[in-house]
């Protein structure tokens, strides 16, 4: 009975979440069976890491990490399992206690429930975290960020050259003009990945949360009955995306999930741009692009001379409460973050460090104002759950982009939000009978 309420929460979250990785099959990479002798380090056995990076399982990257780890701990072995729709799939696994030993923490799990599914990290590991407000409860830390990310326009320089674009767009008008030139040159101006759904988050809550310069913008929505308005940041963000669709500046096959195909098209210059996180750059290079042909600049969401850009943690990694080998799992988390090349694909945590990829240096050369993320509060998560709005999936953004009447769609969202807010307030007030019994 102890886990009954959290399990209900997990099931609710499951119904409202959608994955952010479009690959179709779970992948398991086997590791050698552990030997029979004792390890000098005292660490032995086999652990399983759950991940959204199926590509790094398939190309052998994760196996190379595990092989090096085994050199340090000869009787310890690591296996990997990739979840095709991680944000959804991991909730199922947690609800059945089949969550491996090491895993990425769900972004939509209330902080108060962390202790029910994850093991507190050691003090040494916890002290390393840059994003100190995330995945911590009652003084205990349950996850470490795997890197720092930002969002912007990933673009193909050869496509820009072919279209006659001589300078990176610095304003929204210039961005539209560049899109028009790309279309005229027979190039898909921007691959939105409408059919994959999860990439649409960049055009909604992700963009809204940093374009204001206020990292608590979403959290503050719990104080409003009608946060969706045509003339505020929500209206501005969705209007840009709707304009791109209306003018034919995005892919034709909107309803097809072409995430993998889109990376190849951008790598080959058949598409000009993405609005995505910096983590996309490595995947574009892996799809065949030359590094010198791929660039990265802040998204010019208006015509002002400077723009905000997000500074977010990527997925957090932690140890399952249900692991039978927690000590080994902790050692792997430390090794994975400190000794492998995985974190090189992200922005450096220390601003004094030189970025690993030249595209990051280009991005920072435009001097965006970086807005460091804060954790989404339990109150916001609870409101989203009550309103049945999956901010973590992007499906409601897809509906807004397709809506014949955006104001009507905003009104419907506001009605759901208002009802959720009233329900939340009512649940926080003691019932009359309970008050009388005191």
mmCIF file of N, CA and C in Angstrom, residues 282-364:
data_model
loop_
_atom_site.group_PDB
_atom_site.id
_atom_site.type_symbol
_atom_site.label_atom_id
_atom_site.label_comp_id
_atom_site.label_asym_id
_atom_site.label_seq_id
_atom_site.Cartn_x
_atom_site.Cartn_y
_atom_site.Cartn_z
ATOM 1 N N UNK A 282 25.951 16.642 -33.336
ATOM 2 C CA UNK A 282 26.719 15.404 -33.436
ATOM 3 C C UNK A 282 25.987 14.385 -34.301
ATOM 4 N N UNK A 283 24.677 14.324 -34.173
ATOM 5 C CA UNK A 283 23.918 13.361 -34.962
ATOM 6 C C UNK A 283 23.915 13.734 -36.445
ATOM 7 N N UNK A 284 23.918 15.034 -36.755
ATOM 8 C CA UNK A 284 24.005 15.469 -38.151
ATOM 9 C C UNK A 284 25.373 15.100 -38.733
ATOM 10 N N UNK A 285 26.414 15.277 -37.937
ATOM 11 C CA UNK A 285 27.752 14.892 -38.392
ATOM 12 C C UNK A 285 27.836 13.385 -38.601
ATOM 13 N N UNK A 286 27.226 12.623 -37.701
ATOM 14 C CA UNK A 286 27.221 11.175 -37.838
ATOM 15 C C UNK A 286 26.413 10.726 -39.057
ATOM 16 N N UNK A 287 25.504 11.596 -39.516
ATOM 17 C CA UNK A 287 24.703 11.273 -40.701
ATOM 18 C C UNK A 287 25.437 11.588 -41.992
ATOM 19 N N UNK A 288 26.679 12.060 -41.877
ATOM 20 C CA UNK A 288 27.504 12.233 -43.071
ATOM 21 C C UNK A 288 27.939 13.646 -43.377
ATOM 22 N N UNK A 289 27.547 14.621 -42.583
ATOM 23 C CA UNK A 289 27.935 16.005 -42.857
ATOM 24 C C UNK A 289 29.387 16.264 -42.461
ATOM 25 N N UNK A 290 30.039 17.144 -43.199
ATOM 26 C CA UNK A 290 31.362 17.615 -42.802
ATOM 27 C C UNK A 290 31.172 18.680 -41.710
ATOM 28 N N UNK A 291 32.032 18.653 -40.723
ATOM 29 C CA UNK A 291 31.887 19.588 -39.614
ATOM 30 C C UNK A 291 31.908 21.033 -40.093
ATOM 31 N N UNK A 292 32.748 21.334 -41.093
ATOM 32 C CA UNK A 292 32.853 22.710 -41.570
ATOM 33 C C UNK A 292 31.603 23.176 -42.317
ATOM 34 N N UNK A 293 30.723 22.239 -42.657
ATOM 35 C CA UNK A 293 29.495 22.602 -43.380
ATOM 36 C C UNK A 293 28.297 22.821 -42.453
ATOM 37 N N UNK A 294 28.454 22.551 -41.180
ATOM 38 C CA UNK A 294 27.341 22.675 -40.237
ATOM 39 C C UNK A 294 27.611 23.812 -39.260
ATOM 40 N N UNK A 295 26.618 24.690 -39.125
ATOM 41 C CA UNK A 295 26.738 25.817 -38.202
ATOM 42 C C UNK A 295 25.595 25.849 -37.211
ATOM 43 N N UNK A 296 25.657 26.819 -36.300
ATOM 44 C CA UNK A 296 24.695 26.878 -35.195
ATOM 45 C C UNK A 296 24.589 28.326 -34.726
ATOM 46 N N UNK A 297 23.361 28.870 -34.716
ATOM 47 C CA UNK A 297 23.187 30.243 -34.251
ATOM 48 C C UNK A 297 21.906 30.380 -33.425
ATOM 49 N N UNK A 298 21.841 31.387 -32.544
ATOM 50 C CA UNK A 298 20.647 31.580 -31.712
ATOM 51 C C UNK A 298 19.425 31.869 -32.583
ATOM 52 N N UNK A 299 18.275 31.376 -32.156
ATOM 53 C CA UNK A 299 17.048 31.581 -32.918
ATOM 54 C C UNK A 299 16.582 33.031 -32.770
ATOM 55 N N UNK A 300 16.469 33.776 -33.895
ATOM 56 C CA UNK A 300 16.015 35.175 -33.820
ATOM 57 C C UNK A 300 14.484 35.248 -33.811
ATOM 58 N N UNK A 301 13.887 35.081 -32.654
ATOM 59 C CA UNK A 301 12.432 34.972 -32.534
ATOM 60 C C UNK A 301 11.717 36.323 -32.643
ATOM 61 N N UNK A 302 12.478 37.435 -32.724
ATOM 62 C CA UNK A 302 11.881 38.749 -32.955
ATOM 63 C C UNK A 302 12.905 39.613 -33.677
ATOM 64 N N UNK A 303 12.604 40.886 -33.830
ATOM 65 C CA UNK A 303 13.487 41.778 -34.594
ATOM 66 C C UNK A 303 14.395 42.635 -33.720
ATOM 67 N N UNK A 304 14.529 42.262 -32.468
ATOM 68 C CA UNK A 304 15.435 42.980 -31.578
ATOM 69 C C UNK A 304 16.882 42.566 -31.869
ATOM 70 N N UNK A 305 17.862 43.402 -31.499
ATOM 71 C CA UNK A 305 19.258 43.110 -31.849
ATOM 72 C C UNK A 305 19.878 41.947 -31.081
ATOM 73 N N UNK A 306 19.379 41.649 -29.874
ATOM 74 C CA UNK A 306 19.928 40.531 -29.098
ATOM 75 C C UNK A 306 18.785 39.603 -28.673
ATOM 76 N N UNK A 307 19.163 38.354 -28.394
ATOM 77 C CA UNK A 307 18.148 37.363 -28.057
ATOM 78 C C UNK A 307 18.595 36.505 -26.882
ATOM 79 N N UNK A 308 17.609 35.986 -26.167
ATOM 80 C CA UNK A 308 17.870 35.033 -25.114
ATOM 81 C C UNK A 308 18.032 33.643 -25.725
ATOM 82 N N UNK A 309 18.775 32.811 -25.030
ATOM 83 C CA UNK A 309 18.887 31.402 -25.393
ATOM 84 C C UNK A 309 18.919 30.591 -24.111
ATOM 85 N N UNK A 310 18.420 29.383 -24.201
ATOM 86 C CA UNK A 310 18.318 28.539 -23.010
ATOM 87 C C UNK A 310 19.673 27.960 -22.629
ATOM 88 N N UNK A 311 19.878 27.768 -21.353
ATOM 89 C CA UNK A 311 20.976 26.953 -20.853
ATOM 90 C C UNK A 311 20.339 25.902 -19.956
ATOM 91 N N UNK A 312 20.160 24.717 -20.513
ATOM 92 C CA UNK A 312 19.412 23.659 -19.843
ATOM 93 C C UNK A 312 20.297 22.469 -19.514
ATOM 94 N N UNK A 313 19.931 21.712 -18.510
ATOM 95 C CA UNK A 313 20.576 20.409 -18.324
ATOM 96 C C UNK A 313 19.999 19.428 -19.322
ATOM 97 N N UNK A 314 20.833 18.527 -19.797
ATOM 98 C CA UNK A 314 20.299 17.433 -20.606
ATOM 99 C C UNK A 314 19.698 16.417 -19.629
ATOM 100 N N UNK A 315 19.386 15.236 -20.107
ATOM 101 C CA UNK A 315 18.833 14.199 -19.231
ATOM 102 C C UNK A 315 19.708 14.016 -17.994
ATOM 103 N N UNK A 316 19.062 13.740 -16.868
ATOM 104 C CA UNK A 316 19.777 13.399 -15.643
ATOM 105 C C UNK A 316 19.891 11.885 -15.545
ATOM 106 N N UNK A 317 20.998 11.443 -14.988
ATOM 107 C CA UNK A 317 21.240 10.012 -14.846
ATOM 108 C C UNK A 317 21.277 9.658 -13.362
ATOM 109 N N UNK A 318 20.731 8.507 -13.026
ATOM 110 C CA UNK A 318 20.700 8.105 -11.622
ATOM 111 C C UNK A 318 20.656 6.595 -11.483
ATOM 112 N N UNK A 319 20.533 6.139 -10.251
ATOM 113 C CA UNK A 319 20.562 4.713 -9.920
ATOM 114 C C UNK A 319 19.179 4.273 -9.458
ATOM 115 N N UNK A 320 18.705 3.181 -10.004
ATOM 116 C CA UNK A 320 17.390 2.663 -9.642
ATOM 117 C C UNK A 320 17.350 2.201 -8.190
ATOM 118 N N UNK A 321 16.283 2.529 -7.509
ATOM 119 C CA UNK A 321 16.081 2.062 -6.139
ATOM 120 C C UNK A 321 15.975 0.541 -6.111
ATOM 121 N N UNK A 322 15.573 -0.050 -7.235
ATOM 122 C CA UNK A 322 15.361 -1.495 -7.300
ATOM 123 C C UNK A 322 16.599 -2.265 -7.766
ATOM 124 N N UNK A 323 17.703 -1.552 -7.997
ATOM 125 C CA UNK A 323 18.938 -2.217 -8.410
ATOM 126 C C UNK A 323 19.445 -3.138 -7.301
ATOM 127 N N UNK A 324 19.969 -4.282 -7.688
ATOM 128 C CA UNK A 324 20.547 -5.223 -6.719
ATOM 129 C C UNK A 324 22.063 -5.059 -6.626
ATOM 130 N N UNK A 325 22.599 -4.071 -7.351
ATOM 131 C CA UNK A 325 24.036 -3.842 -7.329
ATOM 132 C C UNK A 325 24.284 -2.331 -7.357
ATOM 133 N N UNK A 326 23.822 -1.651 -6.332
ATOM 134 C CA UNK A 326 23.862 -0.193 -6.299
ATOM 135 C C UNK A 326 25.280 0.363 -6.260
ATOM 136 N N UNK A 327 26.185 -0.316 -5.579
ATOM 137 C CA UNK A 327 27.562 0.188 -5.500
ATOM 138 C C UNK A 327 28.210 0.207 -6.883
ATOM 139 N N UNK A 328 28.022 -0.866 -7.632
ATOM 140 C CA UNK A 328 28.562 -0.907 -8.986
ATOM 141 C C UNK A 328 27.863 0.133 -9.862
ATOM 142 N N UNK A 329 26.566 0.299 -9.690
ATOM 143 C CA UNK A 329 25.819 1.279 -10.473
ATOM 144 C C UNK A 329 26.347 2.695 -10.215
ATOM 145 N N UNK A 330 26.628 3.005 -8.953
ATOM 146 C CA UNK A 330 27.182 4.318 -8.610
ATOM 147 C C UNK A 330 28.539 4.518 -9.278
ATOM 148 N N UNK A 331 29.354 3.484 -9.271
ATOM 149 C CA UNK A 331 30.681 3.574 -9.885
ATOM 150 C C UNK A 331 30.558 3.818 -11.388
ATOM 151 N N UNK A 332 29.564 3.177 -12.017
ATOM 152 C CA UNK A 332 29.378 3.367 -13.459
ATOM 153 C C UNK A 332 28.904 4.797 -13.758
ATOM 154 N N UNK A 333 27.990 5.331 -12.952
ATOM 155 C CA UNK A 333 27.530 6.702 -13.155
ATOM 156 C C UNK A 333 28.708 7.667 -13.101
ATOM 157 N N UNK A 334 29.555 7.503 -12.098
ATOM 158 C CA UNK A 334 30.728 8.376 -11.975
ATOM 159 C C UNK A 334 31.648 8.232 -13.172
ATOM 160 N N UNK A 335 31.903 6.989 -13.590
ATOM 161 C CA UNK A 335 32.790 6.747 -14.727
ATOM 162 C C UNK A 335 32.193 7.320 -16.012
ATOM 163 N N UNK A 336 30.915 7.090 -16.218
ATOM 164 C CA UNK A 336 30.240 7.536 -17.438
ATOM 165 C C UNK A 336 30.331 9.042 -17.609
ATOM 166 N N UNK A 337 30.168 9.787 -16.515
ATOM 167 C CA UNK A 337 30.173 11.247 -16.596
ATOM 168 C C UNK A 337 31.571 11.846 -16.619
ATOM 169 N N UNK A 338 32.517 11.172 -15.968
ATOM 170 C CA UNK A 338 33.841 11.772 -15.824
ATOM 171 C C UNK A 338 34.894 11.235 -16.794
ATOM 172 N N UNK A 339 34.735 10.004 -17.255
ATOM 173 C CA UNK A 339 35.810 9.372 -18.019
ATOM 174 C C UNK A 339 35.480 9.097 -19.483
ATOM 175 N N UNK A 340 34.204 9.145 -19.862
ATOM 176 C CA UNK A 340 33.867 8.859 -21.261
ATOM 177 C C UNK A 340 33.760 10.165 -22.048
ATOM 178 N N UNK A 341 33.651 10.032 -23.366
ATOM 179 C CA UNK A 341 33.541 11.201 -24.242
ATOM 180 C C UNK A 341 32.099 11.659 -24.409
ATOM 181 N N UNK A 342 31.172 11.041 -23.687
ATOM 182 C CA UNK A 342 29.753 11.345 -23.871
ATOM 183 C C UNK A 342 29.470 12.834 -23.668
ATOM 184 N N UNK A 343 30.046 13.429 -22.629
ATOM 185 C CA UNK A 343 29.745 14.817 -22.307
ATOM 186 C C UNK A 343 30.369 15.804 -23.291
ATOM 187 N N UNK A 344 31.277 15.343 -24.167
ATOM 188 C CA UNK A 344 31.898 16.238 -25.145
ATOM 189 C C UNK A 344 30.893 16.742 -26.176
ATOM 190 N N UNK A 345 29.739 16.078 -26.269
ATOM 191 C CA UNK A 345 28.718 16.484 -27.230
ATOM 192 C C UNK A 345 27.851 17.632 -26.712
ATOM 193 N N UNK A 346 28.174 18.132 -25.520
ATOM 194 C CA UNK A 346 27.364 19.184 -24.916
ATOM 195 C C UNK A 346 28.191 20.443 -24.701
ATOM 196 N N UNK A 347 27.522 21.503 -24.288
ATOM 197 C CA UNK A 347 28.232 22.716 -23.926
ATOM 198 C C UNK A 347 29.032 22.466 -22.658
ATOM 199 N N UNK A 348 30.200 23.105 -22.516
ATOM 200 C CA UNK A 348 30.977 22.908 -21.288
ATOM 201 C C UNK A 348 30.238 23.463 -20.083
ATOM 202 N N UNK A 349 30.288 22.735 -18.970
ATOM 203 C CA UNK A 349 29.624 23.188 -17.751
ATOM 204 C C UNK A 349 30.294 24.431 -17.180
ATOM 205 N N UNK A 350 31.597 24.521 -17.357
ATOM 206 C CA UNK A 350 32.367 25.662 -16.882
ATOM 207 C C UNK A 350 32.518 26.662 -18.037
ATOM 208 N N UNK A 351 32.051 27.890 -17.850
ATOM 209 C CA UNK A 351 32.090 28.897 -18.911
ATOM 210 C C UNK A 351 33.504 29.249 -19.341
ATOM 211 N N UNK A 352 34.477 28.921 -18.506
ATOM 212 C CA UNK A 352 35.865 29.226 -18.856
ATOM 213 C C UNK A 352 36.467 28.177 -19.782
ATOM 214 N N UNK A 353 35.795 27.051 -19.942
ATOM 215 C CA UNK A 353 36.293 25.981 -20.804
ATOM 216 C C UNK A 353 35.961 26.258 -22.269
ATOM 217 N N UNK A 354 36.832 25.804 -23.155
ATOM 218 C CA UNK A 354 36.614 25.949 -24.593
ATOM 219 C C UNK A 354 35.640 24.882 -25.058
ATOM 220 N N UNK A 355 34.580 25.253 -25.822
ATOM 221 C CA UNK A 355 33.637 24.254 -26.316
ATOM 222 C C UNK A 355 34.331 23.198 -27.165
ATOM 223 N N UNK A 356 33.831 21.962 -27.079
ATOM 224 C CA UNK A 356 34.452 20.853 -27.804
ATOM 225 C C UNK A 356 34.197 20.943 -29.299
ATOM 226 N N UNK A 357 33.066 21.486 -29.707
ATOM 227 C CA UNK A 357 32.719 21.577 -31.117
ATOM 228 C C UNK A 357 32.756 23.031 -31.589
ATOM 229 N N UNK A 358 33.252 23.279 -32.807
ATOM 230 C CA UNK A 358 33.321 24.663 -33.310
ATOM 231 C C UNK A 358 31.945 25.298 -33.453
ATOM 232 N N UNK A 359 30.927 24.483 -33.637
ATOM 233 C CA UNK A 359 29.570 25.029 -33.762
ATOM 234 C C UNK A 359 29.129 25.739 -32.474
ATOM 235 N N UNK A 360 29.589 25.234 -31.328
ATOM 236 C CA UNK A 360 29.248 25.888 -30.072
ATOM 237 C C UNK A 360 29.927 27.246 -29.971
ATOM 238 N N UNK A 361 31.153 27.316 -30.445
ATOM 239 C CA UNK A 361 31.875 28.592 -30.443
ATOM 240 C C UNK A 361 31.175 29.604 -31.343
ATOM 241 N N UNK A 362 30.694 29.118 -32.493
ATOM 242 C CA UNK A 362 29.957 30.016 -33.390
ATOM 243 C C UNK A 362 28.701 30.548 -32.694
ATOM 244 N N UNK A 363 27.962 29.671 -32.059
ATOM 245 C CA UNK A 363 26.733 30.053 -31.364
ATOM 246 C C UNK A 363 27.016 31.142 -30.336
ATOM 247 N N UNK A 364 28.034 30.930 -29.519
ATOM 248 C CA UNK A 364 28.358 31.881 -28.455
ATOM 249 C C UNK A 364 28.915 33.186 -29.002
#
